[in-house]
Short mmCIF file of C-alpha atoms (C1' of nucleotides) in Angstrom, two decimals:
data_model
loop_
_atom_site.label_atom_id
_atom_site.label_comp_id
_atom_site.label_asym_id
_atom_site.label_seq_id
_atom_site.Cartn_x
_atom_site.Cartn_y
_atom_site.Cartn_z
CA UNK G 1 -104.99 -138.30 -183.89
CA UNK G 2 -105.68 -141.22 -186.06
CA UNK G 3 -102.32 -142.68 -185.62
CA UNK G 4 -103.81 -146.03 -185.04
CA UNK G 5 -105.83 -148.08 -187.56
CA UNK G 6 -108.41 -146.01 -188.64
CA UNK G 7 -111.71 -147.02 -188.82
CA UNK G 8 -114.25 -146.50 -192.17
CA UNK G 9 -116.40 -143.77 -189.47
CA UNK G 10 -113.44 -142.18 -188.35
CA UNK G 11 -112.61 -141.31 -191.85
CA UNK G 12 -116.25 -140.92 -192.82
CA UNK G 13 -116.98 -138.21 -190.25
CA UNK G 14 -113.45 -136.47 -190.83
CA UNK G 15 -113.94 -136.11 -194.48
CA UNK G 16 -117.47 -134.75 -193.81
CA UNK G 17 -115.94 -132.10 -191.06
CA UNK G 18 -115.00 -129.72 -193.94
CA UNK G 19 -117.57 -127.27 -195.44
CA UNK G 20 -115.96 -127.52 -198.98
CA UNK G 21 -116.17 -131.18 -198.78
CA UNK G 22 -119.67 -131.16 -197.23
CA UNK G 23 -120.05 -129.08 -200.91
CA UNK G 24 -118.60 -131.12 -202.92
CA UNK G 25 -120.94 -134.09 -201.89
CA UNK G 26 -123.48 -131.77 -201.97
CA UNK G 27 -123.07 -131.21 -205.85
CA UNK G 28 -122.19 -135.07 -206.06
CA UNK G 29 -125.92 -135.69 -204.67
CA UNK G 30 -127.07 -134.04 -207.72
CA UNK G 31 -125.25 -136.51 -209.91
CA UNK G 32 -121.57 -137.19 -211.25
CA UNK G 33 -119.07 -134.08 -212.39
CA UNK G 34 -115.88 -133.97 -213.47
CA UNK G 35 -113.04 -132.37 -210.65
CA UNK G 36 -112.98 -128.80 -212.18
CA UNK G 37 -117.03 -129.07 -211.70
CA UNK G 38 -116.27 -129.33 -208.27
CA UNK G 39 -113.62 -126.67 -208.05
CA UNK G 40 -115.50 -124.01 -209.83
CA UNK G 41 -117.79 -122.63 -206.91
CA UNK G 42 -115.04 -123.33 -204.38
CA UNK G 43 -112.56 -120.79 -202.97
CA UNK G 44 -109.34 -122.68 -203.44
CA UNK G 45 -107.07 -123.83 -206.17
CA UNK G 46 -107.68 -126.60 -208.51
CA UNK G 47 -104.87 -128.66 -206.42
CA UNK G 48 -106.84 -128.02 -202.74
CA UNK G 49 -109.93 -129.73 -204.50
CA UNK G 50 -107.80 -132.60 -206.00
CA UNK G 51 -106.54 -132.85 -202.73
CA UNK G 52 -110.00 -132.89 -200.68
CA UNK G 53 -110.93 -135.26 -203.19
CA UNK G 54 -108.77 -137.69 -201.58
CA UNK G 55 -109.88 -137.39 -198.57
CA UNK G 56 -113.58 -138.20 -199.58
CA UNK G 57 -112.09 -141.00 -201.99
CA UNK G 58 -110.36 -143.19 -199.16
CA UNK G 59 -113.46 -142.03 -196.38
CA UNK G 60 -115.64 -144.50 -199.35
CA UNK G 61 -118.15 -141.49 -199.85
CA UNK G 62 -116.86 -140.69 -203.57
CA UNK G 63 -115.87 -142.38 -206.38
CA UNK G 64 -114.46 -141.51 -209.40
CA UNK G 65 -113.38 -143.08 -212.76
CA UNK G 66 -110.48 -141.14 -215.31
CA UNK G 67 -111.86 -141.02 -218.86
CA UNK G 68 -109.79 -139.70 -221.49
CA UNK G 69 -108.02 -136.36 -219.37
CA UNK G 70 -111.63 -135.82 -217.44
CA UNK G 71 -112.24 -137.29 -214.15
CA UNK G 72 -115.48 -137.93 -213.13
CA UNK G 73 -116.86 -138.34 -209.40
CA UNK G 74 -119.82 -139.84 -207.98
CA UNK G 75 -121.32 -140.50 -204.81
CA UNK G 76 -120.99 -143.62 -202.91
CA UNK G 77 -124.18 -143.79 -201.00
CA UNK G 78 -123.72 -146.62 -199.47
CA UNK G 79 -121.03 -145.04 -196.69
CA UNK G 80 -123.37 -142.15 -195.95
CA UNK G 81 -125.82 -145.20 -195.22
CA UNK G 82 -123.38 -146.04 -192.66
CA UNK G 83 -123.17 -142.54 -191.34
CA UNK G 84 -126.65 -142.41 -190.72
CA UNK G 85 -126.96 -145.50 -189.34
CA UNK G 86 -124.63 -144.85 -186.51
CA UNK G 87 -126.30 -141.66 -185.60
CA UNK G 88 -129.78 -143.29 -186.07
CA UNK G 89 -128.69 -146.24 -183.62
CA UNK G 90 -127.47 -143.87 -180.68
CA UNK G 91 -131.02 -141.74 -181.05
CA UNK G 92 -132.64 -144.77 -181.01
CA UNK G 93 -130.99 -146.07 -177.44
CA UNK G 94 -131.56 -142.69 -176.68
CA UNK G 95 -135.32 -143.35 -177.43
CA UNK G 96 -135.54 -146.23 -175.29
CA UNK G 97 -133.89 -145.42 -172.69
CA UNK G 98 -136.52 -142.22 -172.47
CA UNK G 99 -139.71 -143.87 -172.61
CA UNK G 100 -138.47 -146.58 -170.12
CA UNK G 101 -138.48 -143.24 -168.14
CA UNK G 102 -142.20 -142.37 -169.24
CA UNK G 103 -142.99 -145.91 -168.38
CA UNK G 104 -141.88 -145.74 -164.72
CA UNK G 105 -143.46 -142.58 -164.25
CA UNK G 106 -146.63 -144.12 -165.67
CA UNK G 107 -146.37 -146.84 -162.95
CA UNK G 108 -145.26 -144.49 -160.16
CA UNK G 109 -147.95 -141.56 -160.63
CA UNK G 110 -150.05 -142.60 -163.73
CA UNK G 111 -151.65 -139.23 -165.37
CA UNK G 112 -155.53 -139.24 -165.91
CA UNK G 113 -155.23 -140.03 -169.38
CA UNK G 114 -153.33 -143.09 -168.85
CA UNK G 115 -155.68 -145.06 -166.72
CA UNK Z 1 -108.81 -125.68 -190.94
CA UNK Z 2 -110.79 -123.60 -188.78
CA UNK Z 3 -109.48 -120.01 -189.00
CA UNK Z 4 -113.00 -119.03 -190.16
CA UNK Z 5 -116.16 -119.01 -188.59
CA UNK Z 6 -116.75 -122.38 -188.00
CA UNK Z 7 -120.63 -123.63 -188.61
CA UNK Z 8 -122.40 -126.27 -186.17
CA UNK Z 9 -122.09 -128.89 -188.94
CA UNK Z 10 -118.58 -128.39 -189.22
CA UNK Z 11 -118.35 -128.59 -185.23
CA UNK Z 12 -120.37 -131.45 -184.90
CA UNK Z 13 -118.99 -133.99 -187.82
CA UNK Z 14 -115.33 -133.07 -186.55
CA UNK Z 15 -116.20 -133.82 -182.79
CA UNK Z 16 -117.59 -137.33 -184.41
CA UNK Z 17 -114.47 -138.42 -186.37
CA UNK Z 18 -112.85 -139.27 -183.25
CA UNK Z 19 -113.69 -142.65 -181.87
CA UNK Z 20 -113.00 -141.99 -177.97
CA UNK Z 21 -115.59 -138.78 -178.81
CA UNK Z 22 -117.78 -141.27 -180.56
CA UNK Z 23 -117.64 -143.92 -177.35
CA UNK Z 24 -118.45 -141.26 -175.36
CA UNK Z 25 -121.93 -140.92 -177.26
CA UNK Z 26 -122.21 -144.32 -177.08
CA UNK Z 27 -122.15 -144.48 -173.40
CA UNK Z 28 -124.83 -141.32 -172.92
CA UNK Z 29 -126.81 -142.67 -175.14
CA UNK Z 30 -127.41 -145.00 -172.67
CA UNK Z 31 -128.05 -142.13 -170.28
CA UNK Z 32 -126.09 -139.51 -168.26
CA UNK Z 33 -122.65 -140.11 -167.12
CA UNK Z 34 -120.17 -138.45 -164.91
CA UNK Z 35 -116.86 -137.54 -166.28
CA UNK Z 36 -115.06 -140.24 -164.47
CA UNK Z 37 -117.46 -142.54 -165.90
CA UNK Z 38 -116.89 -141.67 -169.15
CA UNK Z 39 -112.63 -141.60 -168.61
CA UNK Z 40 -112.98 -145.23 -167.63
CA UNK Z 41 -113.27 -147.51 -170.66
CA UNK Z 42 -111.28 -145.04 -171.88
CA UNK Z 43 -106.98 -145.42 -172.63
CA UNK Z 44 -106.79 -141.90 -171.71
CA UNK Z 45 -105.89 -139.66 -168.64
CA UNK Z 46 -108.76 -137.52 -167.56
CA UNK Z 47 -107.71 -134.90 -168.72
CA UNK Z 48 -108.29 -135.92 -171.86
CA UNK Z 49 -111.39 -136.96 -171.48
CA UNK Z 50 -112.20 -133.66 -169.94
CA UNK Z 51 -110.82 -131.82 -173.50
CA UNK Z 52 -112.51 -134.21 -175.53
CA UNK Z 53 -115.77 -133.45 -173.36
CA UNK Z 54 -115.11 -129.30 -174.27
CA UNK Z 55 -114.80 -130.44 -177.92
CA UNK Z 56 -118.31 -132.61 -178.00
CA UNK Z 57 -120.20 -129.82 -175.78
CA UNK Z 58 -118.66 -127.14 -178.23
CA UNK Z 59 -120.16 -129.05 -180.98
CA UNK Z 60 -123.49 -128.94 -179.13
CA UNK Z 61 -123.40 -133.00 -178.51
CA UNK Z 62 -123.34 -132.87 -175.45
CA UNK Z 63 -124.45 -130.42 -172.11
CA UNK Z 64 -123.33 -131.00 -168.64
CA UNK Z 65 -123.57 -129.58 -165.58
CA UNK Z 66 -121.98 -129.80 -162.07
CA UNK Z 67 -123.47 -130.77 -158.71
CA UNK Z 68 -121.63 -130.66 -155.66
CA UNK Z 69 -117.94 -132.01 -157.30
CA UNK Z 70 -119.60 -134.08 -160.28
CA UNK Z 71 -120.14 -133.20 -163.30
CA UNK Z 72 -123.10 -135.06 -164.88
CA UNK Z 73 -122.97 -135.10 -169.25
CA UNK Z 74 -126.38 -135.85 -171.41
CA UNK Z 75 -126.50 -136.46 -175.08
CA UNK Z 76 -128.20 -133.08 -176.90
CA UNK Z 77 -130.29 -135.80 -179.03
CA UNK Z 78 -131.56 -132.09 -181.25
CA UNK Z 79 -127.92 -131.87 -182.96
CA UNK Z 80 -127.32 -135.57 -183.80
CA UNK Z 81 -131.04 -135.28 -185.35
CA UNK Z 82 -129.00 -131.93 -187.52
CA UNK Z 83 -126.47 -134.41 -188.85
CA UNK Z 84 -128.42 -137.14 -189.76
CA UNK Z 85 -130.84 -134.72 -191.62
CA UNK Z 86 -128.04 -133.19 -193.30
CA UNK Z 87 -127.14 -136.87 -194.89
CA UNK Z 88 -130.47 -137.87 -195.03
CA UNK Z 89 -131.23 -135.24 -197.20
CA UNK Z 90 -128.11 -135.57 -199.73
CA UNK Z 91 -129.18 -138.94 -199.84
CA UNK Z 92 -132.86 -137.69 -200.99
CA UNK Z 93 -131.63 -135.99 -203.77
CA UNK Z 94 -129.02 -139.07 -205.11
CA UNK Z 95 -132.16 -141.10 -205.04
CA UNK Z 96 -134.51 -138.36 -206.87
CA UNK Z 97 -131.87 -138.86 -209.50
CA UNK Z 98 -131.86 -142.52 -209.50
CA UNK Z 99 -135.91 -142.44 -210.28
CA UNK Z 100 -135.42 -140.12 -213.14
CA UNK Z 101 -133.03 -142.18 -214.64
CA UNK Z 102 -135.11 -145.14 -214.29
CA UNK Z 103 -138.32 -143.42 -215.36
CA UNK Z 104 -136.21 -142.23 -218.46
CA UNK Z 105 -135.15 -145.55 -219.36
CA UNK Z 106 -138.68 -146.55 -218.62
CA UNK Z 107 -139.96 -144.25 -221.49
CA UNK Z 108 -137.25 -144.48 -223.57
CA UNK Z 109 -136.99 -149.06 -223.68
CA UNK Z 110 -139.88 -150.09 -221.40
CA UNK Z 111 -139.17 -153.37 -219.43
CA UNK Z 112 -142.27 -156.33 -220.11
CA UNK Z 113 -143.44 -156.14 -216.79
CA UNK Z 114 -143.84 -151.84 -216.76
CA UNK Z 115 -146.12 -152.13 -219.92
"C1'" DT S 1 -97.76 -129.81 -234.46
"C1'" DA S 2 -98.64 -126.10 -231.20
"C1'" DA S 3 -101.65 -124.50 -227.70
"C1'" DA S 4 -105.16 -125.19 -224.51
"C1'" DT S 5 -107.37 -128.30 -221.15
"C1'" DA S 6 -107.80 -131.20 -217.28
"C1'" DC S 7 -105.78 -132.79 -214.04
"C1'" DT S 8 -101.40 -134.65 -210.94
"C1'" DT S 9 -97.59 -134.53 -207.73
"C1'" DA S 10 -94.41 -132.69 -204.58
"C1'" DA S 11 -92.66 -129.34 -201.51
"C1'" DG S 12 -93.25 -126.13 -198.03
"C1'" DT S 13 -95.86 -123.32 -194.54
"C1'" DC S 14 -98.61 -122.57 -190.59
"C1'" DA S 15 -102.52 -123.51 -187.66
"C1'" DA S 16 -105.19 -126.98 -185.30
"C1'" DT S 17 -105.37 -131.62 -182.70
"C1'" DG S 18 -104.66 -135.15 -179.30
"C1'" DC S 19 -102.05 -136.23 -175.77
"C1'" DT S 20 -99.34 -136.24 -171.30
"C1'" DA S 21 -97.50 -134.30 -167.13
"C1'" DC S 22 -98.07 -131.46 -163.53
"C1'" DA S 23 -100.11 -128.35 -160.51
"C1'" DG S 24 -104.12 -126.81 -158.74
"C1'" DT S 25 -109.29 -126.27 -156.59
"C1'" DA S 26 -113.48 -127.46 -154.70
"C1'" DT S 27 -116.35 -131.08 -152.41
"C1'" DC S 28 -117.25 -135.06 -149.33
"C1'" DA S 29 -116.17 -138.50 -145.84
"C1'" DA S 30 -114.07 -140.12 -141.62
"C1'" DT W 1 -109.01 -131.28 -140.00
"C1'" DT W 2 -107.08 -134.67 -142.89
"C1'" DG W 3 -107.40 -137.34 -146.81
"C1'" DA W 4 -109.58 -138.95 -150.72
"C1'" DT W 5 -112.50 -137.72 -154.76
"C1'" DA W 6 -113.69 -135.57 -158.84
"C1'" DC W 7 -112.52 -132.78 -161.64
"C1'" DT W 8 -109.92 -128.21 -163.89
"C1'" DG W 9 -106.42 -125.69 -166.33
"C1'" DT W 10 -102.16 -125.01 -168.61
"C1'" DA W 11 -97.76 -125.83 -170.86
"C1'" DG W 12 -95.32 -128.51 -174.08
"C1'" DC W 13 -94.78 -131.76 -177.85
"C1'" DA W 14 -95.43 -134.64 -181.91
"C1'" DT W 15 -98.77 -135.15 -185.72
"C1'" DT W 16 -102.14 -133.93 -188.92
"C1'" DG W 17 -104.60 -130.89 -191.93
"C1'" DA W 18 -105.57 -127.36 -195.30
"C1'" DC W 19 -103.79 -124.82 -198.14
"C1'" DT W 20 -100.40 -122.53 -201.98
"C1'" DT W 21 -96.85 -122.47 -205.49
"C1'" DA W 22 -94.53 -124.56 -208.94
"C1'" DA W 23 -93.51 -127.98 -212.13
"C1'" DG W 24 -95.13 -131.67 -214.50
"C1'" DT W 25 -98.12 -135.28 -217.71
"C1'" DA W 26 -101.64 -136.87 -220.67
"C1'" DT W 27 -105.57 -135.51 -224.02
"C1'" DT W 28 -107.97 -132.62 -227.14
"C1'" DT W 29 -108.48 -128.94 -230.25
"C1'" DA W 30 -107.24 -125.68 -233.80
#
DNA sequence: TAAATACTTAAGTCAATGCTACAGTATCAA
DNA sequence: TTGATACTGTAGCATTGACTTAAGTATTTA
């Protein structure tokens, strides 16, 4: 699957696939906590989370800083920027391309209103 | 990863990490596509395209239908509206937290120019 | 200093993914 | 009716992914 260079969205949108890292950035857009904050109201072991952690780490959407034996995570809002932007560009073509179709239909067969 | 019951976010992020999936958006964002036109950019057989085109329709990305031997594929704008809400609103929150931090600092060591 | 805390790392397992190859099945076109 | 189009469906294969268990390593706390 990503066997080639992957790209920053690739990653982004993989990390975000998983419902216990979609809640893990969920309590990250609350503020910063430490990983065992993070593992408490998830089903798995301490490790899993460590692990999913990773993920989210090289996908740019968390970052996290070791302070004495307590980790602590935040969110890197700048790559779910990204995210959003992608999405918000293809709805936006999408936009276009739909009132260029309102716009000809104007022109063909103009509605009441319109004249 | 998926033994349980997956959820449309889930679905939908996962079809985007892959960036022949994601070119395919790309292209209908443009407008409706056959499957053939979708394969071509593509380094894939069609057959793959056809499985990737299952995974972004399963995700509720994408709906096609089939006319005579064509099948025609249009971008379900409603679900890429679902994930960028869902980011938009994590990032709502991180910034929430932001202005309470600044507003604290604000009462706490006001700044000249917030006097 | 001994015990508890907060991770960290490495196997190992098993299901899910992304392909290709190959063998169809309906249209449509000449 | 013969051939080309435009898919469709399945088997097989190599990777990846999401865990768990087990065995550490630093830091704090008592």
């Amino acid at each position: 699957m990503l066997q080639y260079q992957a790209e920053p969205l690739d990653l982004a949108f993989q990390a975000l696939s998983d419902p216990g890292r979609r809640a893990m950035i969920e309590r990250l857009s609350l503020g910063p906590a430490s990983v065992s904050e993070l593992a408490k109201p998830l089903p798995m072991t301490l490790s899993a989370v460590v692990q999913h952690l990773k993920v989210l780490e090289e996908a740019g959407l968390v970052k996290s800083e070791k302070v004495g034996r307590v980790r602590t995570c935040t969110l890197e809002i700048r790559t779910m920027t990204r995210v959003e932007r992608w999405i918000a560009e293809r709805k936006r073509f999408w936009e276009q391309q739909y009132d260029q179709l309102e716009a000809y239909l104007a022109q063909a067969a103009p509605k009441e209103e319109d004249k």
